[in-house]
Structures are given as structure tokens and as C-alpha cells.
PDB file of N, CA and C in Angstrom:
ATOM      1  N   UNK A   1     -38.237 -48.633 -19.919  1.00  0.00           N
ATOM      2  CA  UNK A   1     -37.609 -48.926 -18.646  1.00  0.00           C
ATOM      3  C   UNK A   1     -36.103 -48.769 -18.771  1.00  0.00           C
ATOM      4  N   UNK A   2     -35.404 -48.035 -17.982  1.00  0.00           N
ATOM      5  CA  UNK A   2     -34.307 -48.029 -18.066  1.00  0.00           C
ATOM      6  C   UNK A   2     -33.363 -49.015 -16.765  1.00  0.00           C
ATOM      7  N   UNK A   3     -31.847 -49.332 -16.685  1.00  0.00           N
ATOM      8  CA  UNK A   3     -31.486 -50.318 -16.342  1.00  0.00           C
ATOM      9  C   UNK A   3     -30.151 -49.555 -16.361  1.00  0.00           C
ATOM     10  N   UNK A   4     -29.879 -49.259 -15.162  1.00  0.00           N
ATOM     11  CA  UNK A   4     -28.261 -48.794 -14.607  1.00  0.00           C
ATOM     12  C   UNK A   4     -27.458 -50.095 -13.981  1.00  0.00           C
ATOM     13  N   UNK A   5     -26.703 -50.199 -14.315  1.00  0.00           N
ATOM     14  CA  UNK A   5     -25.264 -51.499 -13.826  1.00  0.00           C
ATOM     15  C   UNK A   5     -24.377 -50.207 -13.792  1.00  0.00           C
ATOM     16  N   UNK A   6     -24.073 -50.748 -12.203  1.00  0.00           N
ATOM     17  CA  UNK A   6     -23.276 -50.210 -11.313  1.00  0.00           C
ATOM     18  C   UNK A   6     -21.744 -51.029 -11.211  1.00  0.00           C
ATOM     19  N   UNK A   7     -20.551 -50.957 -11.680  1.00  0.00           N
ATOM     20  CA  UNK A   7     -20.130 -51.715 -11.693  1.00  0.00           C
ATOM     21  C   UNK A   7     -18.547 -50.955 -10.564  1.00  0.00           C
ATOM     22  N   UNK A   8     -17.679 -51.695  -9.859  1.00  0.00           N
ATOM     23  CA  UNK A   8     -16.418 -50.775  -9.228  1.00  0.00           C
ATOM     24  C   UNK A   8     -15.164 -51.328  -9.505  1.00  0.00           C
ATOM     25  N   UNK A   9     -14.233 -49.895 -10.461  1.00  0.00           N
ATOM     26  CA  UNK A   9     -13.326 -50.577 -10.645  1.00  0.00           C
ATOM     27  C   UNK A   9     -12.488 -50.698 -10.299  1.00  0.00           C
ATOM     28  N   UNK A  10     -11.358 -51.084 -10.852  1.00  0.00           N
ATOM     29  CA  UNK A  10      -9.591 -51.968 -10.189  1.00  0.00           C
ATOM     30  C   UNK A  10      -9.207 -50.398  -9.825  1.00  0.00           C
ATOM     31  N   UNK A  11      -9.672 -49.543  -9.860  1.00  0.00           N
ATOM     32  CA  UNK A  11      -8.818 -47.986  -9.687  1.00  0.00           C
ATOM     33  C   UNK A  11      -9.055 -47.734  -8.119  1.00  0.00           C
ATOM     34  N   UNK A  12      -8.711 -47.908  -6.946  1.00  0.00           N
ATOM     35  CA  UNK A  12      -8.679 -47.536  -5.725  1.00  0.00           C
ATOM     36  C   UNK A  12      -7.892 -46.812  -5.217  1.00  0.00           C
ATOM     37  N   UNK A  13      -8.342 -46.117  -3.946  1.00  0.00           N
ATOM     38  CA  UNK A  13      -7.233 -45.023  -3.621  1.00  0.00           C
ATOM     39  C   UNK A  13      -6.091 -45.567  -3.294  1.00  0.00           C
ATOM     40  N   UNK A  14      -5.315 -45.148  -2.989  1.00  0.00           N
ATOM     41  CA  UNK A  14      -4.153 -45.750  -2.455  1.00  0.00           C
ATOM     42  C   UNK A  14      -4.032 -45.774  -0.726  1.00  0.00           C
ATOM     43  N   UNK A  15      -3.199 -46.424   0.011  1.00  0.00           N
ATOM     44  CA  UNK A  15      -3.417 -45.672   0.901  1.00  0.00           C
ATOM     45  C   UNK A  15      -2.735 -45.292   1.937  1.00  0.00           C
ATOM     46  N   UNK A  16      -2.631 -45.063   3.244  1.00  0.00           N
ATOM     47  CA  UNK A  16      -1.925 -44.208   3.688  1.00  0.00           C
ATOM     48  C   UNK A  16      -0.876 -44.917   4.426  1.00  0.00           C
ATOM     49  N   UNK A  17       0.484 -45.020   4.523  1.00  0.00           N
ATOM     50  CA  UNK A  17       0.972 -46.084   5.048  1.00  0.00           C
ATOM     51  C   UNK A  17       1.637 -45.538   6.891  1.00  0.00           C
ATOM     52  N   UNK A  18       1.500 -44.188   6.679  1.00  0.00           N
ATOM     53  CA  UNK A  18       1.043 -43.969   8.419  1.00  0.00           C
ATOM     54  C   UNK A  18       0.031 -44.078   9.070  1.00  0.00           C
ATOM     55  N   UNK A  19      -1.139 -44.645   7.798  1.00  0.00           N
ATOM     56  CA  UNK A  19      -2.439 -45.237   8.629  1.00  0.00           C
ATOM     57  C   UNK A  19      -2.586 -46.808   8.712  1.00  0.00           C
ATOM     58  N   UNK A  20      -1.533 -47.706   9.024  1.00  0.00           N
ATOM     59  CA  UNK A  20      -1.376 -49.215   9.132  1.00  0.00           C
ATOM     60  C   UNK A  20      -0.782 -48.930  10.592  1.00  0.00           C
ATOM     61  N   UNK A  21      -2.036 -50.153  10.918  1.00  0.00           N
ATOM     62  CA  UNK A  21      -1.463 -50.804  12.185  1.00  0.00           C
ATOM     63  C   UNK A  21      -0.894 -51.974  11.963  1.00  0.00           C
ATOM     64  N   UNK A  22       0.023 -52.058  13.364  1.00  0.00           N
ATOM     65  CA  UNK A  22       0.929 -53.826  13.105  1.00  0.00           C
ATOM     66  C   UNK A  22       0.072 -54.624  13.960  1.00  0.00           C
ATOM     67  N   UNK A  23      -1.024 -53.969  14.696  1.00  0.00           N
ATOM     68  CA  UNK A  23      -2.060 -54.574  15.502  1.00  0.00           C
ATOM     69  C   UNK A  23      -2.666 -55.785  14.804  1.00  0.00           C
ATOM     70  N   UNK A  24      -3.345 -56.332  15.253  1.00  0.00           N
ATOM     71  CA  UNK A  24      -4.408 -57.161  14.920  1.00  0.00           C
ATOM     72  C   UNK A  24      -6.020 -56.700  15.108  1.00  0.00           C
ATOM     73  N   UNK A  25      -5.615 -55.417  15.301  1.00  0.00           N
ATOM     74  CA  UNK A  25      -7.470 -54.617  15.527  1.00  0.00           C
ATOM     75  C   UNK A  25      -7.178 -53.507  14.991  1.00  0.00           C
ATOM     76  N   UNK A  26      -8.169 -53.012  14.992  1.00  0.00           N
ATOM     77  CA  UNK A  26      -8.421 -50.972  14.896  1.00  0.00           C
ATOM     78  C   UNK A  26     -10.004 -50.944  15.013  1.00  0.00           C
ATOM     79  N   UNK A  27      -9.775 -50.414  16.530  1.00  0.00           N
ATOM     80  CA  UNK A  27     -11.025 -49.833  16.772  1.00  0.00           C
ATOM     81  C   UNK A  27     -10.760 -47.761  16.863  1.00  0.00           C
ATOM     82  N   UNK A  28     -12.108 -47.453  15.608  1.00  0.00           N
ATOM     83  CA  UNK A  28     -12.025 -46.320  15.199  1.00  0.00           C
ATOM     84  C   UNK A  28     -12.647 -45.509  16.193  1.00  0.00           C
ATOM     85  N   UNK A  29     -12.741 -46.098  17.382  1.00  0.00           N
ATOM     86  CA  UNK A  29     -13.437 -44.771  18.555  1.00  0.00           C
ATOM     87  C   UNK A  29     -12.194 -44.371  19.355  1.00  0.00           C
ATOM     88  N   UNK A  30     -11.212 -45.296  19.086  1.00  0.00           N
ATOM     89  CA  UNK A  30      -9.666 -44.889  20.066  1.00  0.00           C
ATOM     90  C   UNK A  30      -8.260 -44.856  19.102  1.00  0.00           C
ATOM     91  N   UNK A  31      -8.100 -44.477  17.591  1.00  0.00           N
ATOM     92  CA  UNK A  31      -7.578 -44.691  16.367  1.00  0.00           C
ATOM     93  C   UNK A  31      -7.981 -44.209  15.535  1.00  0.00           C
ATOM     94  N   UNK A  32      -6.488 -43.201  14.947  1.00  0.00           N
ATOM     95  CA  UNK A  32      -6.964 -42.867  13.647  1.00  0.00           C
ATOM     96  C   UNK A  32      -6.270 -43.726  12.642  1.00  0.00           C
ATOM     97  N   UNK A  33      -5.766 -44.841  12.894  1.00  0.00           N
ATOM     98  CA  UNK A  33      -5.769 -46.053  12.527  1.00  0.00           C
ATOM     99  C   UNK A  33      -6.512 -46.262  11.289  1.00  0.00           C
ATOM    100  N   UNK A  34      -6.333 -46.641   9.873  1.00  0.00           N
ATOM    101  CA  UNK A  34      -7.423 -47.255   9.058  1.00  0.00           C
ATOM    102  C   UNK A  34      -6.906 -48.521   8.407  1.00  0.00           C
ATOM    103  N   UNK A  35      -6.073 -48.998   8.774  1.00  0.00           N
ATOM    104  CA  UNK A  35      -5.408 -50.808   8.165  1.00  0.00           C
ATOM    105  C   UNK A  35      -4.857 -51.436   9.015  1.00  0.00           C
ATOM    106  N   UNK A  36      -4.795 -52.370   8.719  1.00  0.00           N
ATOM    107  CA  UNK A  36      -4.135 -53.672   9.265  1.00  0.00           C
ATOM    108  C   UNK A  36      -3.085 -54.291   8.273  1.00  0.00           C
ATOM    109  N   UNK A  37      -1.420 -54.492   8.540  1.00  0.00           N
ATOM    110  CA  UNK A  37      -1.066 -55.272   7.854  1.00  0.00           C
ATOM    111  C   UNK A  37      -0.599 -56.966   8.661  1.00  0.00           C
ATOM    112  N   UNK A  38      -1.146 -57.465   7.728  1.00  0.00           N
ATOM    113  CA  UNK A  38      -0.835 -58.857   8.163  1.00  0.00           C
ATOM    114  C   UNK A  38       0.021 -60.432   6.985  1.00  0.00           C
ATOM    115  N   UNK A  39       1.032 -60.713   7.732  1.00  0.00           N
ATOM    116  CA  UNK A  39       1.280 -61.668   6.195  1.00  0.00           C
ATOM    117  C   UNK A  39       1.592 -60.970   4.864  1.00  0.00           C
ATOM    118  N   UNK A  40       1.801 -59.993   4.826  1.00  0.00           N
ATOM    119  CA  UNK A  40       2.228 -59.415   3.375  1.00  0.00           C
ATOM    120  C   UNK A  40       1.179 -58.376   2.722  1.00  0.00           C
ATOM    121  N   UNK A  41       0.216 -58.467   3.512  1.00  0.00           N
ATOM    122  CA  UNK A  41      -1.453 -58.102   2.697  1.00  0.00           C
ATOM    123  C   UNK A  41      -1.602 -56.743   4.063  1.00  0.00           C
ATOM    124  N   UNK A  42      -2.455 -55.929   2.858  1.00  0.00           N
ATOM    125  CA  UNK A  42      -2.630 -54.627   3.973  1.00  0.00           C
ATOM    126  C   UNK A  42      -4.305 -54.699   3.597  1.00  0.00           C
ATOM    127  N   UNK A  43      -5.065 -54.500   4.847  1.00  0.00           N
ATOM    128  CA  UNK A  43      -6.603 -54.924   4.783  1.00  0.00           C
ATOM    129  C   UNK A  43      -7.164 -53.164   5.150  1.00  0.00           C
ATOM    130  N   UNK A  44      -7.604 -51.969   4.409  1.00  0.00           N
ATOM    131  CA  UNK A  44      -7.496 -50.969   4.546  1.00  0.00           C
ATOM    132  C   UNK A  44      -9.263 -50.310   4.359  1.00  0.00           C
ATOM    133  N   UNK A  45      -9.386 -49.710   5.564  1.00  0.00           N
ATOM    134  CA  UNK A  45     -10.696 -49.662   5.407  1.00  0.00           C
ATOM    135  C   UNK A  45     -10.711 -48.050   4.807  1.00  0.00           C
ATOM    136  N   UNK A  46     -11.773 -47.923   2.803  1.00  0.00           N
ATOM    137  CA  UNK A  46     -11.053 -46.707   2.676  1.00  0.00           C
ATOM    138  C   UNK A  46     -12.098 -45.180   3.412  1.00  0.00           C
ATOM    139  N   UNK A  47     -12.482 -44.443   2.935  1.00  0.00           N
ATOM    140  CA  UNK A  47     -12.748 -43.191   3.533  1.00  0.00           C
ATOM    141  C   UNK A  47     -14.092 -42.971   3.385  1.00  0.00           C
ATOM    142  N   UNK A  48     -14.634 -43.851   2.355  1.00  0.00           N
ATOM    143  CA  UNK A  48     -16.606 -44.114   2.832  1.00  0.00           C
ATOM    144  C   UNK A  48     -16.820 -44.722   4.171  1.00  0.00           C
ATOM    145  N   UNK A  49     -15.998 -44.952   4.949  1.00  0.00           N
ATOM    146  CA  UNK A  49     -16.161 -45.653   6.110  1.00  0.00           C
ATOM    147  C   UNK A  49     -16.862 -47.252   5.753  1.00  0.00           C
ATOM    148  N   UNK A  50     -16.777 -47.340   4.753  1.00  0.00           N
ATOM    149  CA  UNK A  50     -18.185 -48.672   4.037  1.00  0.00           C
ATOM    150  C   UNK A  50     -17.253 -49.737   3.801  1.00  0.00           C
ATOM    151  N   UNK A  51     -16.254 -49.527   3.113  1.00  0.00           N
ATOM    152  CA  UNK A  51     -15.581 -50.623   2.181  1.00  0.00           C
ATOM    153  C   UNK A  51     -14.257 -50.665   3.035  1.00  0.00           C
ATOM    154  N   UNK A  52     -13.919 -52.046   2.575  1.00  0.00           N
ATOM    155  CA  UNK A  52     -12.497 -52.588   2.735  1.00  0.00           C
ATOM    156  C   UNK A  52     -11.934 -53.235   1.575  1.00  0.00           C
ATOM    157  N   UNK A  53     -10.496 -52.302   1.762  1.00  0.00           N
ATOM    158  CA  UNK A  53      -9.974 -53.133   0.133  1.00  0.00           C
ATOM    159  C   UNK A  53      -8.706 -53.525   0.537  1.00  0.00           C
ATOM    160  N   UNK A  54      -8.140 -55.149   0.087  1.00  0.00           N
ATOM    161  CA  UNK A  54      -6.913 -55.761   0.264  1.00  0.00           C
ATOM    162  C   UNK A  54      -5.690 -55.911  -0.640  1.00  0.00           C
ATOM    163  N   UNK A  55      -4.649 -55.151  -0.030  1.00  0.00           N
ATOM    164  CA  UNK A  55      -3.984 -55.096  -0.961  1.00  0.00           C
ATOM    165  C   UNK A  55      -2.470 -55.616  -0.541  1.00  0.00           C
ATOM    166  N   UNK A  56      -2.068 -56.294  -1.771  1.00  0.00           N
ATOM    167  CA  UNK A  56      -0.535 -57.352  -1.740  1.00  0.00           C
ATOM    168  C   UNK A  56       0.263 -56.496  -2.796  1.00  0.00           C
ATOM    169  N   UNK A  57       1.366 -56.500  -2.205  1.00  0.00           N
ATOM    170  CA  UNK A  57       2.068 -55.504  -2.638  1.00  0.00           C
ATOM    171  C   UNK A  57       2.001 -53.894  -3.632  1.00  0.00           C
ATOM    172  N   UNK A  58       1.174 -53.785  -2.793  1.00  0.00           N
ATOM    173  CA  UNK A  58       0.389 -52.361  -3.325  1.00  0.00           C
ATOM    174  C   UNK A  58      -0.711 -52.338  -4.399  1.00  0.00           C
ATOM    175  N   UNK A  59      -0.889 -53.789  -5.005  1.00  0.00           N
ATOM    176  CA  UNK A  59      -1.766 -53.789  -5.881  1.00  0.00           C
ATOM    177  C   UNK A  59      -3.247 -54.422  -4.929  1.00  0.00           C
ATOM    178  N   UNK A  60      -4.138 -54.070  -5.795  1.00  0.00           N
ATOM    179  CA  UNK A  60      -5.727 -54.657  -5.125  1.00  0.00           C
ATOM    180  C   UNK A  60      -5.973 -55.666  -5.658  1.00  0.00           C
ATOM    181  N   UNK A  61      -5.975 -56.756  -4.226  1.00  0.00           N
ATOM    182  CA  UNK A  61      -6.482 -58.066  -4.561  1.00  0.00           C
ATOM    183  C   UNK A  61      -8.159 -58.058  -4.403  1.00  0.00           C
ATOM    184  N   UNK A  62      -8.743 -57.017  -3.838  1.00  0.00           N
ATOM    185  CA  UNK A  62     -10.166 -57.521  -3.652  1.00  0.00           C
ATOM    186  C   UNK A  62     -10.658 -56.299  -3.034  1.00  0.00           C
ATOM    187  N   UNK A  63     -11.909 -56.371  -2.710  1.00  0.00           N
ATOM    188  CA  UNK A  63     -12.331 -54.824  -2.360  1.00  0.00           C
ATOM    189  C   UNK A  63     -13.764 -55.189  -2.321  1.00  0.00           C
ATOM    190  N   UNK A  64     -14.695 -54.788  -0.781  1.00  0.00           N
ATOM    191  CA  UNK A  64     -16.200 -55.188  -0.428  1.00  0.00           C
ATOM    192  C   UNK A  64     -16.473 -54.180   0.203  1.00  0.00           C
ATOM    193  N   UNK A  65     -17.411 -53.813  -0.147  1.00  0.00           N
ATOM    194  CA  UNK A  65     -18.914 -52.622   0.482  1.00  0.00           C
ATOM    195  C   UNK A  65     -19.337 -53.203   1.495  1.00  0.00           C
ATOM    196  N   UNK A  66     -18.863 -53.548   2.780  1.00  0.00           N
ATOM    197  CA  UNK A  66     -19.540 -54.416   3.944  1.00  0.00           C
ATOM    198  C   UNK A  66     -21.214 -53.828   4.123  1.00  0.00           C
ATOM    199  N   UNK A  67     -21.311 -52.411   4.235  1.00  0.00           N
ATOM    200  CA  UNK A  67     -22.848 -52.025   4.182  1.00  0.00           C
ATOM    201  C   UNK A  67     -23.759 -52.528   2.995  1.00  0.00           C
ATOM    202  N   UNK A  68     -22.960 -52.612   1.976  1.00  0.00           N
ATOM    203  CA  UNK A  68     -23.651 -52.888   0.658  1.00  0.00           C
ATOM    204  C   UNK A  68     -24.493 -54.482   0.826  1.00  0.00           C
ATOM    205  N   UNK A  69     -23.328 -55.116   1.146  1.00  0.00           N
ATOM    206  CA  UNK A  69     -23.612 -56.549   1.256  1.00  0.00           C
ATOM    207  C   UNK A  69     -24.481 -57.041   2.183  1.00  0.00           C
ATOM    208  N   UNK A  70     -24.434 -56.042   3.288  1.00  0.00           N
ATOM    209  CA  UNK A  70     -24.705 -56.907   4.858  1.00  0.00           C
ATOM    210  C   UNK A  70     -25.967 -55.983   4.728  1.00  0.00           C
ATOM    211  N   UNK A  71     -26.308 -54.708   4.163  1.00  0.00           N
ATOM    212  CA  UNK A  71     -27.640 -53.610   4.810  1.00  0.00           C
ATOM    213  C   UNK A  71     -27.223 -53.242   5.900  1.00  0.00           C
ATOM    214  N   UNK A  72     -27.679 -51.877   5.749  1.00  0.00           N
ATOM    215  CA  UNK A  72     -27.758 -50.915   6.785  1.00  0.00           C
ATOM    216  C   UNK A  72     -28.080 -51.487   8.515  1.00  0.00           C
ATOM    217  N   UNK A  73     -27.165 -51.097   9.091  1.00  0.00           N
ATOM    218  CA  UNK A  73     -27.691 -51.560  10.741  1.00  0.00           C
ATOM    219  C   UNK A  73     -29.205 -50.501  10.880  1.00  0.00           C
ATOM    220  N   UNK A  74     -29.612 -51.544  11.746  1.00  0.00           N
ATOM    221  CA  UNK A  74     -30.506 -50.855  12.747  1.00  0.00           C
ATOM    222  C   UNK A  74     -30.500 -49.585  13.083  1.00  0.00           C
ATOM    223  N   UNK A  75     -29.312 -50.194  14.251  1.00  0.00           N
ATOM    224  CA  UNK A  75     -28.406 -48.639  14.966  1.00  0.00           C
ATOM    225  C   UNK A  75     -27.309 -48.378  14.343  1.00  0.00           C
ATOM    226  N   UNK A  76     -27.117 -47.074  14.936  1.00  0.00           N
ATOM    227  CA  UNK A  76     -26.162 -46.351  14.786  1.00  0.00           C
ATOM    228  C   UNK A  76     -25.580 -45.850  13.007  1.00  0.00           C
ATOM    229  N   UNK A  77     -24.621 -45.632  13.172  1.00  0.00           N
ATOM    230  CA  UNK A  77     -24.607 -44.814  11.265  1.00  0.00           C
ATOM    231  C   UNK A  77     -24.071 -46.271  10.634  1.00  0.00           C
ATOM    232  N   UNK A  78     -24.079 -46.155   9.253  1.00  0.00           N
ATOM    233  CA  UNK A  78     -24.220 -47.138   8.704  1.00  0.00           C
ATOM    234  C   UNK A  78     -22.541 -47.470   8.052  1.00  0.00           C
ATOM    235  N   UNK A  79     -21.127 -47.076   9.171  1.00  0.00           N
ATOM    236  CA  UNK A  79     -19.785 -47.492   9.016  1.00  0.00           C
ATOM    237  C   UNK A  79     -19.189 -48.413   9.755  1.00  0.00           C
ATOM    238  N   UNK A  80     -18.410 -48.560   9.430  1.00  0.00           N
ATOM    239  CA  UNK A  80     -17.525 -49.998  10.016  1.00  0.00           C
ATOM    240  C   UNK A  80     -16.939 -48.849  11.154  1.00  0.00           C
ATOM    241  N   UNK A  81     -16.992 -49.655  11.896  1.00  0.00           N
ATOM    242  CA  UNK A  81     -16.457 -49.002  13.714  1.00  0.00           C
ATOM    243  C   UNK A  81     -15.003 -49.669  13.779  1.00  0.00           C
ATOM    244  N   UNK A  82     -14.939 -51.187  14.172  1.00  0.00           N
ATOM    245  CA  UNK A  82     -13.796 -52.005  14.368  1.00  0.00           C
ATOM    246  C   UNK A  82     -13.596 -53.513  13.006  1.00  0.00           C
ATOM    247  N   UNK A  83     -12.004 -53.144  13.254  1.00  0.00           N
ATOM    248  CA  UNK A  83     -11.965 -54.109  12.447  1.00  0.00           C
ATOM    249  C   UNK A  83     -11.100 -55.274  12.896  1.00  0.00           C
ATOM    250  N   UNK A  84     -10.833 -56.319  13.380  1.00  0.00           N
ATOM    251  CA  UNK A  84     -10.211 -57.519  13.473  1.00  0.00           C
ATOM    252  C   UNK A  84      -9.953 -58.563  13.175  1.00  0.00           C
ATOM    253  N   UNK A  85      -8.226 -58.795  12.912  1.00  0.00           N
ATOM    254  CA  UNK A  85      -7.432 -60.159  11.761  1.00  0.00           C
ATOM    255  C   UNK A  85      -7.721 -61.255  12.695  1.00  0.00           C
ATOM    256  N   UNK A  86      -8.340 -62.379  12.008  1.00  0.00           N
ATOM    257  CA  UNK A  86      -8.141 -63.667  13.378  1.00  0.00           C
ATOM    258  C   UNK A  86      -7.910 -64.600  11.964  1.00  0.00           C
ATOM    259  N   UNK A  87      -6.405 -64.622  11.589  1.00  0.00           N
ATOM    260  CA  UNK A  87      -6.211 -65.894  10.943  1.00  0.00           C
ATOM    261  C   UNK A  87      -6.861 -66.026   9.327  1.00  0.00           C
ATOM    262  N   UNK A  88      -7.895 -66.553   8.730  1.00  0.00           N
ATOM    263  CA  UNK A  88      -8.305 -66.665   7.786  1.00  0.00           C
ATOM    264  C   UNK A  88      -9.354 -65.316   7.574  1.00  0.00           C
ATOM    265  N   UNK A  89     -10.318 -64.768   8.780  1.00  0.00           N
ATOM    266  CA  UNK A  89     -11.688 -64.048   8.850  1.00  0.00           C
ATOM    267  C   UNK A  89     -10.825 -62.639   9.003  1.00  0.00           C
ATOM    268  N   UNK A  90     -11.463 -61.594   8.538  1.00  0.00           N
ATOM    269  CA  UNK A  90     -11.405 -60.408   9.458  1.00  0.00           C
ATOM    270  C   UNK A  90     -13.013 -60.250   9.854  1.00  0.00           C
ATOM    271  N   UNK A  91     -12.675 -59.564  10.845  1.00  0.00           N
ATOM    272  CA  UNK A  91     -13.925 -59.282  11.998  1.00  0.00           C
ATOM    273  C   UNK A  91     -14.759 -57.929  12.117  1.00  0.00           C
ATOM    274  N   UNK A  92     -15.859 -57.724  11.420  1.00  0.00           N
ATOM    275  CA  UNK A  92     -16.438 -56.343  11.295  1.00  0.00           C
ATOM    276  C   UNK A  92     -17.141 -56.075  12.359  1.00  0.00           C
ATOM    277  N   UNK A  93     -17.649 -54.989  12.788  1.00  0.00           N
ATOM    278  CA  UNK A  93     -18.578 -54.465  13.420  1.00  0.00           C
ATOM    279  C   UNK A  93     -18.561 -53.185  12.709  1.00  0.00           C
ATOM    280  N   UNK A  94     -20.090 -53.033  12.618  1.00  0.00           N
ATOM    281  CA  UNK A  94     -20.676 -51.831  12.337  1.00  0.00           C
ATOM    282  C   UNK A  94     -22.434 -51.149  12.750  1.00  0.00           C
ATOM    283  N   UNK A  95     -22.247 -50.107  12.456  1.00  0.00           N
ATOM    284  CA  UNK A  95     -23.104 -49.772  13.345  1.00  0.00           C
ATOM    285  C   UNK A  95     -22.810 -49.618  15.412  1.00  0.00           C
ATOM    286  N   UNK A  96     -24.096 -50.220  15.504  1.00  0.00           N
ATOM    287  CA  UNK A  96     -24.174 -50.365  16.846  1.00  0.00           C
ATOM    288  C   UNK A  96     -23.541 -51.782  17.407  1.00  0.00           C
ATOM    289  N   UNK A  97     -24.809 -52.785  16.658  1.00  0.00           N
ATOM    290  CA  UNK A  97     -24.440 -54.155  17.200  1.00  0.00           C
ATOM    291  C   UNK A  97     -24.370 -55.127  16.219  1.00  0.00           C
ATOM    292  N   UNK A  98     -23.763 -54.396  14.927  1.00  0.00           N
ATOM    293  CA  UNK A  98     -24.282 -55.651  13.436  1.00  0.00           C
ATOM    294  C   UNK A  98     -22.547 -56.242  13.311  1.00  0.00           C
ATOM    295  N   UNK A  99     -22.128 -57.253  13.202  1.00  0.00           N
ATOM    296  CA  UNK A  99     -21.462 -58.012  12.761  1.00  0.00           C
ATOM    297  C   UNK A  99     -21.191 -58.364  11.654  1.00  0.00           C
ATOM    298  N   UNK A 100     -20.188 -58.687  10.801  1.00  0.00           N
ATOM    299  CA  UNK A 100     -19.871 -59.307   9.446  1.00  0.00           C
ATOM    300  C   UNK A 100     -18.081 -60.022   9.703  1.00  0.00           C
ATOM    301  N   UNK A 101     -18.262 -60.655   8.858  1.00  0.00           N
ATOM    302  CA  UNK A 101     -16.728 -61.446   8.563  1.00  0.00           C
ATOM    303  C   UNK A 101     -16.617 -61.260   6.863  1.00  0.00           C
ATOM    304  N   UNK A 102     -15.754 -61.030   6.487  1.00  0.00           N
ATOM    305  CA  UNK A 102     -14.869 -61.035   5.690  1.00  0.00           C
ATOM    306  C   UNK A 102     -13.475 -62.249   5.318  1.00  0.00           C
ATOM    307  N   UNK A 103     -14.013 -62.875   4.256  1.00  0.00           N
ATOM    308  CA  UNK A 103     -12.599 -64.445   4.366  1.00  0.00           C
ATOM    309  C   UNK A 103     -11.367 -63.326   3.422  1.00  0.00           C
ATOM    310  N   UNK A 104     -10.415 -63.088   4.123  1.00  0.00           N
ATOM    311  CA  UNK A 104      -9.339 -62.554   4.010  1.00  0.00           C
ATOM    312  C   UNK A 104      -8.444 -63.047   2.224  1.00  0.00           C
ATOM    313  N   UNK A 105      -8.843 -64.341   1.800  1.00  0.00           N
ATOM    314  CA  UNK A 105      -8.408 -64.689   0.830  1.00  0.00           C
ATOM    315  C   UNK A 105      -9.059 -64.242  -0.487  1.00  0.00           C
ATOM    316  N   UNK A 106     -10.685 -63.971  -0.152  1.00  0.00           N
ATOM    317  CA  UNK A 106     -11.564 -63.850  -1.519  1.00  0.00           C
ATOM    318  C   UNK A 106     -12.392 -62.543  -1.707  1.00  0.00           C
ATOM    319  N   UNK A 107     -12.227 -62.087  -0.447  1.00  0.00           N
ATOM    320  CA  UNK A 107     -13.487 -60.662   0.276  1.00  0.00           C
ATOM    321  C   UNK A 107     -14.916 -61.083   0.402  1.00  0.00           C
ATOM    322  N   UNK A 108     -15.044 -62.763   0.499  1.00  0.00           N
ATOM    323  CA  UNK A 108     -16.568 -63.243   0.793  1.00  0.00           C
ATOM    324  C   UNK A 108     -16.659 -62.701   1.943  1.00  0.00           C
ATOM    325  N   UNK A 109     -17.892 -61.398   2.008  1.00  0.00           N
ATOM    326  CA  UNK A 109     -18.374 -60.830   2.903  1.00  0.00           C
ATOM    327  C   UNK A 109     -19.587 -61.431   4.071  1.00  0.00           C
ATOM    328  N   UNK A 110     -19.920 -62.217   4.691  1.00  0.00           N
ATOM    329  CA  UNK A 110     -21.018 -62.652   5.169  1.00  0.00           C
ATOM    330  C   UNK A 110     -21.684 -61.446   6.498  1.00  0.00           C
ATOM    331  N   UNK A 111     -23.170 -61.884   6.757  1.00  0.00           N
ATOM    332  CA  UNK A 111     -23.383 -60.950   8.128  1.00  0.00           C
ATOM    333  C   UNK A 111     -23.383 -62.170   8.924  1.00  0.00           C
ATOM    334  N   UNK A 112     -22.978 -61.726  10.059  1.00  0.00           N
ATOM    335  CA  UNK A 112     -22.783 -62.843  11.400  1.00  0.00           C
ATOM    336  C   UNK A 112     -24.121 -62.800  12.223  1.00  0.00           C
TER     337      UNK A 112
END
């Protein structure tokens, strides 16, 4: 029997700093928008459309596979659509109608 560990490391892209909004959203059907900076921290969703990785002063504090964690929606393709800062949470949607939060301090991913 064989046994693959998948593991992801501290090496992330970097990313684009004409793709930060000063918003508190980015919805990707009206934006080519892919971050949010807020408080010092840039919350950057990277180019699998899947993951979000947070980063404080250019280094990576944390980094989550929202599809990984949450499973595939129902509907629609299986990327983060919108993303929104409210304070401690950021606010996923993906897919069609699937939900997740993200705690901004740790990348505890939950589905809503």
C-alpha cells in the first residue's frame, strides 16, 4: 500500500499589488480585483481561484484551500466568486450558493 502526504509550502506567489482593493469586497463577476487590504494584512485570493493566502508585510501569515476544506459546491464551478472583510471573518462565496468564513487571524476555514 502506498501513502502520499500532500503537504503546501511557505513558498507562495507573490502578488499583484494593482490587484488590491481598498474595498471591503471583491466580487469577481464585476472585478479584476483579487485582494483586499485591510489593517496592514493583504487577504489575496491566488490564481487556482481555490485558495486565499494572508499576507503582513509581504510575508505569509497563513494560506487555505476554501474548496479543499469546505468540498466542492453543488453548483456552479468549484471557485471563490466574492470575497468580504467584516472585522474578524472574511466572507466566501463560492460556487453558486455555498458559503464559508475564514477567521482572518488563523485561516480557520469553516462552511456556513
Amino acid at each position: 500500500m502506498l501513502t502520499f502526504i500532500v503537504t503546501q509550502t511557505g513558498i507562495a506567489q507573490k502578488y499583484n499589488d494593482a490587484l488590491i482593493s481598498q474595498n471591503s469586497e471583491i466580487n469577481f463577476a464585476k472585478t479584476q480585483k483579487r485582494g483586499i487590504k485591510k489593517n496592514n494584512m493583504i487577504y489575496y485570493v491566488e490564481n487556482d481561484l481555490q485558495t486565499i493566502s494572508a499576507y503582513k508585510k509581504s510575508k505569509l501569515k497563513w494560506q487555505t484551500n476554501v474548496i479543499s476544506v469546505c468540498g466542492k459546491p453543488k453548483k456552479g464551478n468549484p471557485e471563490i466568486r466574492y470575497v468580504g472583510y467584516n472585522s474578524d471573518k472574511l466572507l466566501i462565496v463560492m460556487g453558486k450558493h455555498n458559503f464559508a468564513e475564514i477567521d482572518v487571524n488563523s485561516g480557520v476555514t469553516t462552511l456556513v
